[in-house]
Amino acid sequence: MSQIVLLVSGPNLNLLGDREPEVYGTDSLDDHVAAAAAVAERCGLVVEHHQSNDEAVIIDCIQQARRRCAAIIINPGAFTHYSWAIHDALAAFEGPVVELHLSNPNAREPWRHTSVVSPVATGTIVGFGGHGYELAVEAVSRLLAR
């Protein structure tokens, strides 16, 4: 049986492809999820994707992944910068957690420079656009193979 990797997409990521294409590119969230799923399949993993604009739904999703999913890849969107509740939910997860951002928050507005998710993430992938999704799955695969 393949291990499940939970891919969580936060607020406004459902607008990818239309929202600020100069920052986030023209690929849709479905395009990114498909790319991640293709890499996961090659690695013997399965991607389970959930997107929500609601912080509570994201927290529930993370909690439900405990003892069920092998790893979590999360693009928390704006929740990156202030959701201590998501931080705490991720801290309670036993497997690898990869924080993912299409753009490089550290090269943008100062309020984006702080991540409350990073301290509980195994690693962070930023600034590689859609390729970051593939890199995140590859990183998780290597971490799980250890």
Tab-separated table of N, CA and C in Angstrom:
chain	number	residue	atom	x	y	z
A	1	MET	N	0.842	-1.184	0.000
A	1	MET	CA	0.000	0.000	0.000
A	1	MET	C	0.889	1.250	0.000
A	2	SER	N	0.557	2.219	-0.826
A	2	SER	CA	1.322	3.458	-0.929
A	2	SER	C	1.095	4.351	0.277
A	3	GLN	N	2.134	5.068	0.645
A	3	GLN	CA	2.012	6.043	1.719
A	3	GLN	C	1.321	7.289	1.186
A	4	ILE	N	0.515	7.903	2.048
A	4	ILE	CA	-0.233	9.102	1.671
A	4	ILE	C	0.531	10.342	2.101
A	5	VAL	N	0.631	11.285	1.180
A	5	VAL	CA	1.187	12.604	1.474
A	5	VAL	C	0.028	13.587	1.381
A	6	LEU	N	-0.253	14.252	2.478
A	6	LEU	CA	-1.300	15.263	2.500
A	6	LEU	C	-0.738	16.564	1.945
A	7	LEU	N	-1.377	17.090	0.918
A	7	LEU	CA	-1.016	18.384	0.333
A	7	LEU	C	-2.116	19.362	0.712
A	8	VAL	N	-1.770	20.372	1.500
A	8	VAL	CA	-2.734	21.349	1.998
A	8	VAL	C	-2.468	22.690	1.332
A	9	SER	N	-3.520	23.280	0.783
A	9	SER	CA	-3.431	24.583	0.129
A	9	SER	C	-4.328	25.564	0.873
A	10	GLY	N	-3.755	26.668	1.290
A	10	GLY	CA	-4.474	27.650	2.085
A	10	GLY	C	-5.262	28.655	1.273
A	11	PRO	N	-5.605	29.764	1.920
A	11	PRO	CA	-6.520	30.741	1.333
A	11	PRO	C	-6.001	31.358	0.037
A	12	ASN	N	-6.934	31.546	-0.858
A	12	ASN	CA	-6.740	32.200	-2.155
A	12	ASN	C	-5.956	31.384	-3.171
A	13	LEU	N	-5.453	30.228	-2.769
A	13	LEU	CA	-4.721	29.405	-3.733
A	13	LEU	C	-5.648	28.800	-4.778
A	14	ASN	N	-6.937	28.764	-4.479
A	14	ASN	CA	-7.913	28.332	-5.480
A	14	ASN	C	-7.984	29.314	-6.651
A	15	LEU	N	-7.418	30.501	-6.491
A	15	LEU	CA	-7.421	31.520	-7.548
A	15	LEU	C	-6.151	31.505	-8.407
A	16	LEU	N	-5.258	30.547	-8.140
A	16	LEU	CA	-4.024	30.491	-8.926
A	16	LEU	C	-4.344	30.377	-10.410
A	17	GLY	N	-3.530	31.050	-11.202
A	17	GLY	CA	-3.745	31.117	-12.642
A	17	GLY	C	-4.389	32.429	-13.029
A	18	ASP	N	-5.225	32.957	-12.141
A	18	ASP	CA	-5.885	34.254	-12.361
A	18	ASP	C	-5.323	35.332	-11.448
A	19	ARG	N	-4.999	34.977	-10.225
A	19	ARG	CA	-4.566	35.934	-9.218
A	19	ARG	C	-3.088	36.270	-9.394
A	20	GLU	N	-2.794	37.519	-9.621
A	20	GLU	CA	-1.420	38.017	-9.711
A	20	GLU	C	-0.489	37.055	-10.455
A	21	PRO	N	-0.747	36.803	-11.735
A	21	PRO	CA	0.095	35.851	-12.474
A	21	PRO	C	1.561	36.287	-12.543
A	22	GLU	N	1.820	37.581	-12.417
A	22	GLU	CA	3.210	38.055	-12.419
A	22	GLU	C	3.962	37.589	-11.175
A	23	VAL	N	3.249	37.245	-10.114
A	23	VAL	CA	3.861	36.745	-8.880
A	23	VAL	C	3.761	35.228	-8.797
A	24	TYR	N	2.560	34.692	-9.087
A	24	TYR	CA	2.269	33.276	-8.838
A	24	TYR	C	2.236	32.416	-10.092
A	25	GLY	N	2.390	33.019	-11.268
A	25	GLY	CA	2.378	32.258	-12.508
A	25	GLY	C	0.975	32.065	-13.047
A	26	THR	N	0.889	31.384	-14.170
A	26	THR	CA	-0.395	31.200	-14.852
A	26	THR	C	-0.977	29.797	-14.669
A	27	ASP	N	-0.237	28.906	-14.029
A	27	ASP	CA	-0.765	27.562	-13.787
A	27	ASP	C	-1.801	27.610	-12.678
A	28	SER	N	-2.822	26.780	-12.810
A	28	SER	CA	-3.868	26.693	-11.795
A	28	SER	C	-3.412	25.795	-10.643
A	29	LEU	N	-4.149	25.826	-9.558
A	29	LEU	CA	-3.869	24.924	-8.442
A	29	LEU	C	-3.988	23.479	-8.902
A	30	ASP	N	-4.975	23.184	-9.734
A	30	ASP	CA	-5.115	21.824	-10.276
A	30	ASP	C	-3.870	21.393	-11.043
A	31	ASP	N	-3.255	22.322	-11.776
A	31	ASP	CA	-2.018	22.016	-12.497
A	31	ASP	C	-0.908	21.633	-11.519
A	32	HIS	N	-0.786	22.400	-10.433
A	32	HIS	CA	0.263	22.123	-9.440
A	32	HIS	C	0.024	20.795	-8.736
A	33	VAL	N	-1.225	20.530	-8.397
A	33	VAL	CA	-1.558	19.270	-7.729
A	33	VAL	C	-1.267	18.091	-8.662
A	34	ALA	N	-1.600	18.229	-9.928
A	34	ALA	CA	-1.328	17.158	-10.893
A	34	ALA	C	0.169	16.892	-11.014
A	35	ALA	N	0.967	17.946	-11.029
A	35	ALA	CA	2.425	17.783	-11.108
A	35	ALA	C	2.950	17.070	-9.864
A	36	ALA	N	2.440	17.464	-8.700
A	36	ALA	CA	2.854	16.815	-7.448
A	36	ALA	C	2.443	15.342	-7.445
A	37	ALA	N	1.244	15.063	-7.907
A	37	ALA	CA	0.743	13.684	-7.931
A	37	ALA	C	1.563	12.810	-8.874
A	38	ALA	N	1.995	13.372	-9.993
A	38	ALA	CA	2.810	12.606	-10.950
A	38	ALA	C	4.154	12.225	-10.339
A	39	VAL	N	4.781	13.173	-9.641
A	39	VAL	CA	6.057	12.873	-8.981
A	39	VAL	C	5.831	11.861	-7.865
A	40	ALA	N	4.754	12.041	-7.113
A	40	ALA	CA	4.449	11.118	-6.017
A	40	ALA	C	4.281	9.687	-6.536
A	41	GLU	N	3.574	9.549	-7.645
A	41	GLU	CA	3.365	8.213	-8.214
A	41	GLU	C	4.693	7.562	-8.563
A	42	ARG	N	5.608	8.338	-9.160
A	42	ARG	CA	6.943	7.798	-9.493
A	42	ARG	C	7.702	7.384	-8.240
A	43	CYS	N	7.394	8.041	-7.119
A	43	CYS	CA	8.084	7.753	-5.853
A	43	CYS	C	7.352	6.719	-5.011
A	44	GLY	N	6.248	6.179	-5.518
A	44	GLY	CA	5.486	5.203	-4.763
A	44	GLY	C	4.624	5.809	-3.668
A	45	LEU	N	4.265	7.077	-3.845
A	45	LEU	CA	3.437	7.795	-2.876
A	45	LEU	C	2.121	8.199	-3.522
A	46	VAL	N	1.165	8.571	-2.697
A	46	VAL	CA	-0.122	9.064	-3.169
A	46	VAL	C	-0.353	10.436	-2.555
A	47	VAL	N	-0.751	11.397	-3.372
A	47	VAL	CA	-1.069	12.740	-2.884
A	47	VAL	C	-2.567	12.847	-2.632
A	48	GLU	N	-2.887	13.333	-1.453
A	48	GLU	CA	-4.274	13.654	-1.100
A	48	GLU	C	-4.314	15.166	-0.896
A	49	HIS	N	-5.081	15.867	-1.719
A	49	HIS	CA	-5.078	17.329	-1.690
A	49	HIS	C	-6.337	17.899	-1.063
A	50	HIS	N	-6.141	18.933	-0.252
A	50	HIS	CA	-7.253	19.689	0.320
A	50	HIS	C	-6.911	21.169	0.247
A	51	GLN	N	-7.845	21.966	-0.260
A	51	GLN	CA	-7.696	23.427	-0.283
A	51	GLN	C	-8.853	24.025	0.489
A	52	SER	N	-8.534	25.031	1.294
A	52	SER	CA	-9.595	25.745	1.998
A	52	SER	C	-9.158	27.173	2.271
A	53	ASN	N	-10.148	28.053	2.265
A	53	ASN	CA	-9.945	29.442	2.679
A	53	ASN	C	-10.259	29.609	4.157
A	54	ASP	N	-10.615	28.517	4.811
A	54	ASP	CA	-11.058	28.525	6.207
A	54	ASP	C	-9.986	27.886	7.098
A	55	GLU	N	-9.487	28.640	8.038
A	55	GLU	CA	-8.426	28.165	8.928
A	55	GLU	C	-8.848	26.907	9.694
A	56	ALA	N	-10.073	26.879	10.183
A	56	ALA	CA	-10.542	25.726	10.962
A	56	ALA	C	-10.571	24.455	10.119
A	57	VAL	N	-10.953	24.567	8.864
A	57	VAL	CA	-10.981	23.396	7.978
A	57	VAL	C	-9.563	22.869	7.768
A	58	ILE	N	-8.609	23.762	7.613
A	58	ILE	CA	-7.211	23.354	7.441
A	58	ILE	C	-6.707	22.648	8.697
A	59	ILE	N	-7.029	23.180	9.849
A	59	ILE	CA	-6.611	22.558	11.115
A	59	ILE	C	-7.218	21.162	11.236
A	60	ASP	N	-8.499	21.032	10.942
A	60	ASP	CA	-9.151	19.718	10.995
A	60	ASP	C	-8.470	18.735	10.048
A	61	CYS	N	-8.135	19.195	8.866
A	61	CYS	CA	-7.477	18.350	7.861
A	61	CYS	C	-6.121	17.856	8.385
A	62	ILE	N	-5.352	18.752	8.977
A	62	ILE	CA	-4.043	18.385	9.540
A	62	ILE	C	-4.218	17.395	10.682
A	63	GLN	N	-5.166	17.648	11.557
A	63	GLN	CA	-5.394	16.736	12.682
A	63	GLN	C	-5.818	15.353	12.196
A	64	GLN	N	-6.646	15.297	11.170
A	64	GLN	CA	-7.114	14.018	10.641
A	64	GLN	C	-6.001	13.236	9.934
A	65	ALA	N	-4.913	13.921	9.596
A	65	ALA	CA	-3.778	13.257	8.949
A	65	ALA	C	-2.916	12.480	9.945
A	66	ARG	N	-3.072	12.783	11.222
A	66	ARG	CA	-2.266	12.104	12.233
A	66	ARG	C	-2.511	10.597	12.179
A	67	ARG	N	-1.418	9.830	12.213
A	67	ARG	CA	-1.446	8.369	12.173
A	67	ARG	C	-2.110	7.799	10.922
A	68	ARG	N	-2.373	8.651	9.923
A	68	ARG	CA	-2.976	8.195	8.665
A	68	ARG	C	-2.091	8.543	7.470
A	69	CYS	N	-1.465	9.704	7.510
A	69	CYS	CA	-0.609	10.168	6.414
A	69	CYS	C	0.857	10.105	6.838
A	70	ALA	N	1.719	9.865	5.868
A	70	ALA	CA	3.145	9.744	6.149
A	70	ALA	C	3.824	11.107	6.253
A	71	ALA	N	3.288	12.105	5.536
A	71	ALA	CA	3.921	13.428	5.500
A	71	ALA	C	2.875	14.461	5.105
A	72	ILE	N	3.223	15.728	5.359
A	72	ILE	CA	2.375	16.845	4.966
A	72	ILE	C	3.218	17.849	4.189
A	73	ILE	N	2.675	18.285	3.064
A	73	ILE	CA	3.212	19.436	2.330
A	73	ILE	C	2.145	20.507	2.442
A	74	ILE	N	2.523	21.689	2.899
A	74	ILE	CA	1.537	22.737	3.112
A	74	ILE	C	1.992	24.065	2.534
A	75	ASN	N	1.095	24.641	1.734
A	75	ASN	CA	1.243	26.035	1.312
A	75	ASN	C	0.146	26.777	2.074
A	76	PRO	N	0.491	27.371	3.215
A	76	PRO	CA	-0.536	27.962	4.063
A	76	PRO	C	-1.050	29.313	3.591
A	77	GLY	N	-0.519	29.829	2.482
A	77	GLY	CA	-0.956	31.145	2.026
A	77	GLY	C	-0.730	32.176	3.117
A	78	ALA	N	-1.650	33.107	3.256
A	78	ALA	CA	-1.505	34.181	4.244
A	78	ALA	C	-1.493	33.668	5.677
A	79	PHE	N	-2.025	32.462	5.928
A	79	PHE	CA	-1.977	31.908	7.278
A	79	PHE	C	-0.540	31.669	7.738
A	80	THR	N	0.391	31.620	6.801
A	80	THR	CA	1.807	31.448	7.103
A	80	THR	C	2.268	32.421	8.178
A	81	HIS	N	1.767	33.630	8.107
A	81	HIS	CA	2.323	34.731	8.868
A	81	HIS	C	1.689	34.947	10.230
A	82	TYR	N	0.572	34.260	10.511
A	82	TYR	CA	-0.068	34.540	11.803
A	82	TYR	C	-0.865	33.397	12.410
A	83	SER	N	-0.988	32.261	11.759
A	83	SER	CA	-1.840	31.213	12.315
A	83	SER	C	-1.067	30.298	13.258
A	84	TRP	N	-1.087	30.680	14.510
A	84	TRP	CA	-0.481	29.831	15.535
A	84	TRP	C	-1.280	28.546	15.703
A	85	ALA	N	-2.553	28.568	15.346
A	85	ALA	CA	-3.379	27.355	15.426
A	85	ALA	C	-2.905	26.320	14.397
A	86	ILE	N	-2.567	26.751	13.195
A	86	ILE	CA	-2.009	25.833	12.195
A	86	ILE	C	-0.634	25.359	12.648
A	87	HIS	N	0.160	26.263	13.189
A	87	HIS	CA	1.466	25.902	13.766
A	87	HIS	C	1.292	24.751	14.759
A	88	ASP	N	0.360	24.912	15.704
A	88	ASP	CA	0.154	23.897	16.742
A	88	ASP	C	-0.340	22.574	16.155
A	89	ALA	N	-1.219	22.627	15.167
A	89	ALA	CA	-1.705	21.398	14.535
A	89	ALA	C	-0.557	20.662	13.845
A	90	LEU	N	0.292	21.402	13.146
A	90	LEU	CA	1.440	20.785	12.475
A	90	LEU	C	2.437	20.226	13.484
A	91	ALA	N	2.602	20.916	14.603
A	91	ALA	CA	3.528	20.449	15.636
A	91	ALA	C	3.101	19.098	16.213
A	92	ALA	N	1.813	18.809	16.168
A	92	ALA	CA	1.287	17.545	16.696
A	92	ALA	C	1.366	16.408	15.673
A	93	PHE	N	1.781	16.719	14.451
A	93	PHE	CA	1.920	15.701	13.408
A	93	PHE	C	3.275	15.024	13.550
A	94	GLU	N	3.312	13.703	13.436
A	94	GLU	CA	4.534	12.950	13.713
A	94	GLU	C	5.517	12.871	12.543
A	95	GLY	N	5.039	13.041	11.312
A	95	GLY	CA	5.896	12.846	10.149
A	95	GLY	C	6.509	14.137	9.643
A	96	PRO	N	7.219	14.050	8.510
A	96	PRO	CA	7.817	15.236	7.911
A	96	PRO	C	6.759	16.243	7.459
A	97	VAL	N	7.090	17.511	7.619
A	97	VAL	CA	6.240	18.611	7.171
A	97	VAL	C	7.095	19.517	6.292
A	98	VAL	N	6.638	19.757	5.072
A	98	VAL	CA	7.342	20.666	4.164
A	98	VAL	C	6.455	21.880	3.920
A	99	GLU	N	6.982	23.047	4.258
A	99	GLU	CA	6.303	24.318	3.977
A	99	GLU	C	6.679	24.721	2.554
A	100	LEU	N	5.683	25.139	1.782
A	100	LEU	CA	5.882	25.419	0.364
A	100	LEU	C	5.272	26.773	-0.003
A	101	HIS	N	6.005	27.546	-0.777
A	101	HIS	CA	5.501	28.820	-1.303
A	101	HIS	C	5.963	28.974	-2.744
A	102	LEU	N	5.051	29.385	-3.615
A	102	LEU	CA	5.394	29.608	-5.023
A	102	LEU	C	6.406	30.743	-5.169
A	103	SER	N	6.129	31.848	-4.489
A	103	SER	CA	7.041	32.993	-4.524
A	103	SER	C	7.995	32.891	-3.334
A	104	ASN	N	8.924	33.809	-3.258
A	104	ASN	CA	9.833	33.870	-2.117
A	104	ASN	C	9.333	34.971	-1.182
A	105	PRO	N	8.652	34.597	-0.087
A	105	PRO	CA	8.111	35.615	0.809
A	105	PRO	C	9.171	36.568	1.351
A	106	ASN	N	10.404	36.094	1.471
A	106	ASN	CA	11.478	36.932	2.013
A	106	ASN	C	11.927	38.023	1.047
A	107	ALA	N	11.525	37.906	-0.208
A	107	ALA	CA	11.873	38.914	-1.212
A	107	ALA	C	10.697	39.845	-1.484
A	108	ARG	N	9.661	39.734	-0.666
A	108	ARG	CA	8.451	40.526	-0.881
A	108	ARG	C	8.231	41.498	0.278
A	109	GLU	N	6.992	41.887	0.496
A	109	GLU	CA	6.687	42.872	1.535
A	109	GLU	C	7.169	42.388	2.903
A	110	PRO	N	7.591	43.318	3.767
A	110	PRO	CA	8.129	42.929	5.079
A	110	PRO	C	7.195	42.059	5.918
A	111	TRP	N	5.886	42.269	5.818
A	111	TRP	CA	4.972	41.464	6.638
A	111	TRP	C	4.995	39.987	6.244
A	112	ARG	N	5.488	39.693	5.042
A	112	ARG	CA	5.558	38.299	4.588
A	112	ARG	C	6.834	37.593	5.057
A	113	HIS	N	7.738	38.304	5.676
A	113	HIS	CA	9.031	37.734	6.050
A	113	HIS	C	8.948	36.788	7.244
A	114	THR	N	7.900	36.865	8.038
A	114	THR	CA	7.757	36.003	9.210
A	114	THR	C	6.843	34.833	8.890
A	115	SER	N	7.317	33.641	9.199
A	115	SER	CA	6.497	32.441	9.072
A	115	SER	C	6.375	31.798	10.445
A	116	VAL	N	5.135	31.587	10.890
A	116	VAL	CA	4.926	30.854	12.139
A	116	VAL	C	4.851	29.355	11.866
A	117	VAL	N	4.879	28.981	10.589
A	117	VAL	CA	4.867	27.569	10.196
A	117	VAL	C	6.291	27.012	10.156
A	118	SER	N	7.245	27.797	9.733
A	118	SER	CA	8.627	27.334	9.579
A	118	SER	C	9.208	26.649	10.819
A	119	PRO	N	8.946	27.153	12.022
A	119	PRO	CA	9.537	26.497	13.190
A	119	PRO	C	9.089	25.048	13.410
A	120	VAL	N	7.955	24.648	12.840
A	120	VAL	CA	7.494	23.261	12.998
A	120	VAL	C	7.605	22.469	11.697
A	121	ALA	N	8.189	23.075	10.678
A	121	ALA	CA	8.392	22.387	9.397
A	121	ALA	C	9.759	21.710	9.387
A	122	THR	N	9.819	20.572	8.736
A	122	THR	CA	11.096	19.895	8.538
A	122	THR	C	11.975	20.722	7.605
A	123	GLY	N	11.333	21.349	6.607
A	123	GLY	CA	12.036	22.187	5.651
A	123	GLY	C	11.055	23.069	4.913
A	124	THR	N	11.609	24.051	4.207
A	124	THR	CA	10.794	25.014	3.478
A	124	THR	C	11.318	25.154	2.062
A	125	ILE	N	10.399	25.171	1.093
A	125	ILE	CA	10.749	25.370	-0.313
A	125	ILE	C	10.031	26.625	-0.773
A	126	VAL	N	10.805	27.625	-1.196
A	126	VAL	CA	10.217	28.905	-1.598
A	126	VAL	C	10.839	29.399	-2.897
A	127	GLY	N	10.018	30.108	-3.683
A	127	GLY	CA	10.538	30.857	-4.809
A	127	GLY	C	10.763	30.103	-6.102
A	128	PHE	N	10.373	28.846	-6.176
A	128	PHE	CA	10.605	28.071	-7.391
A	128	PHE	C	9.352	27.917	-8.239
A	129	GLY	N	8.330	28.705	-7.938
A	129	GLY	CA	7.092	28.616	-8.694
A	129	GLY	C	6.495	27.234	-8.586
A	130	GLY	N	5.833	26.806	-9.649
A	130	GLY	CA	5.190	25.503	-9.661
A	130	GLY	C	6.143	24.343	-9.473
A	131	HIS	N	7.400	24.516	-9.855
A	131	HIS	CA	8.394	23.456	-9.676
A	131	HIS	C	8.556	23.108	-8.195
A	132	GLY	N	8.226	24.047	-7.323
A	132	GLY	CA	8.320	23.796	-5.892
A	132	GLY	C	7.473	22.619	-5.435
A	133	TYR	N	6.330	22.408	-6.092
A	133	TYR	CA	5.478	21.275	-5.735
A	133	TYR	C	6.200	19.953	-5.993
A	134	GLU	N	6.879	19.866	-7.127
A	134	GLU	CA	7.631	18.662	-7.449
A	134	GLU	C	8.800	18.484	-6.482
A	135	LEU	N	9.492	19.587	-6.181
A	135	LEU	CA	10.612	19.522	-5.238
A	135	LEU	C	10.149	19.074	-3.861
A	136	ALA	N	8.982	19.556	-3.446
A	136	ALA	CA	8.457	19.184	-2.130
A	136	ALA	C	8.162	17.691	-2.051
A	137	VAL	N	7.580	17.139	-3.092
A	137	VAL	CA	7.281	15.695	-3.092
A	137	VAL	C	8.585	14.897	-3.098
A	138	GLU	N	9.556	15.336	-3.894
A	138	GLU	CA	10.847	14.643	-3.912
A	138	GLU	C	11.513	14.694	-2.542
A	139	ALA	N	11.440	15.831	-1.864
A	139	ALA	CA	12.027	15.962	-0.529
A	139	ALA	C	11.342	15.026	0.453
A	140	VAL	N	10.018	14.984	0.403
A	140	VAL	CA	9.269	14.095	1.296
A	140	VAL	C	9.644	12.636	1.017
A	141	SER	N	9.743	12.282	-0.246
A	141	SER	CA	10.104	10.913	-0.603
A	141	SER	C	11.449	10.528	0.003
A	142	ARG	N	12.409	11.414	-0.091
A	142	ARG	CA	13.747	11.127	0.467
A	142	ARG	C	13.702	11.049	1.995
A	143	LEU	N	12.928	11.957	2.599
A	143	LEU	CA	12.814	11.918	4.063
A	143	LEU	C	12.168	10.612	4.536
A	144	LEU	N	11.151	10.163	3.827
A	144	LEU	CA	10.466	8.925	4.220
A	144	LEU	C	11.322	7.691	3.975
A	145	ALA	N	12.247	7.765	3.034
A	145	ALA	CA	13.103	6.621	2.708
A	145	ALA	C	14.217	6.417	3.737
A	146	ARG	N	14.440	7.427	4.564
A	146	ARG	CA	15.517	7.315	5.574
A	146	ARG	C	15.245	6.223	6.569
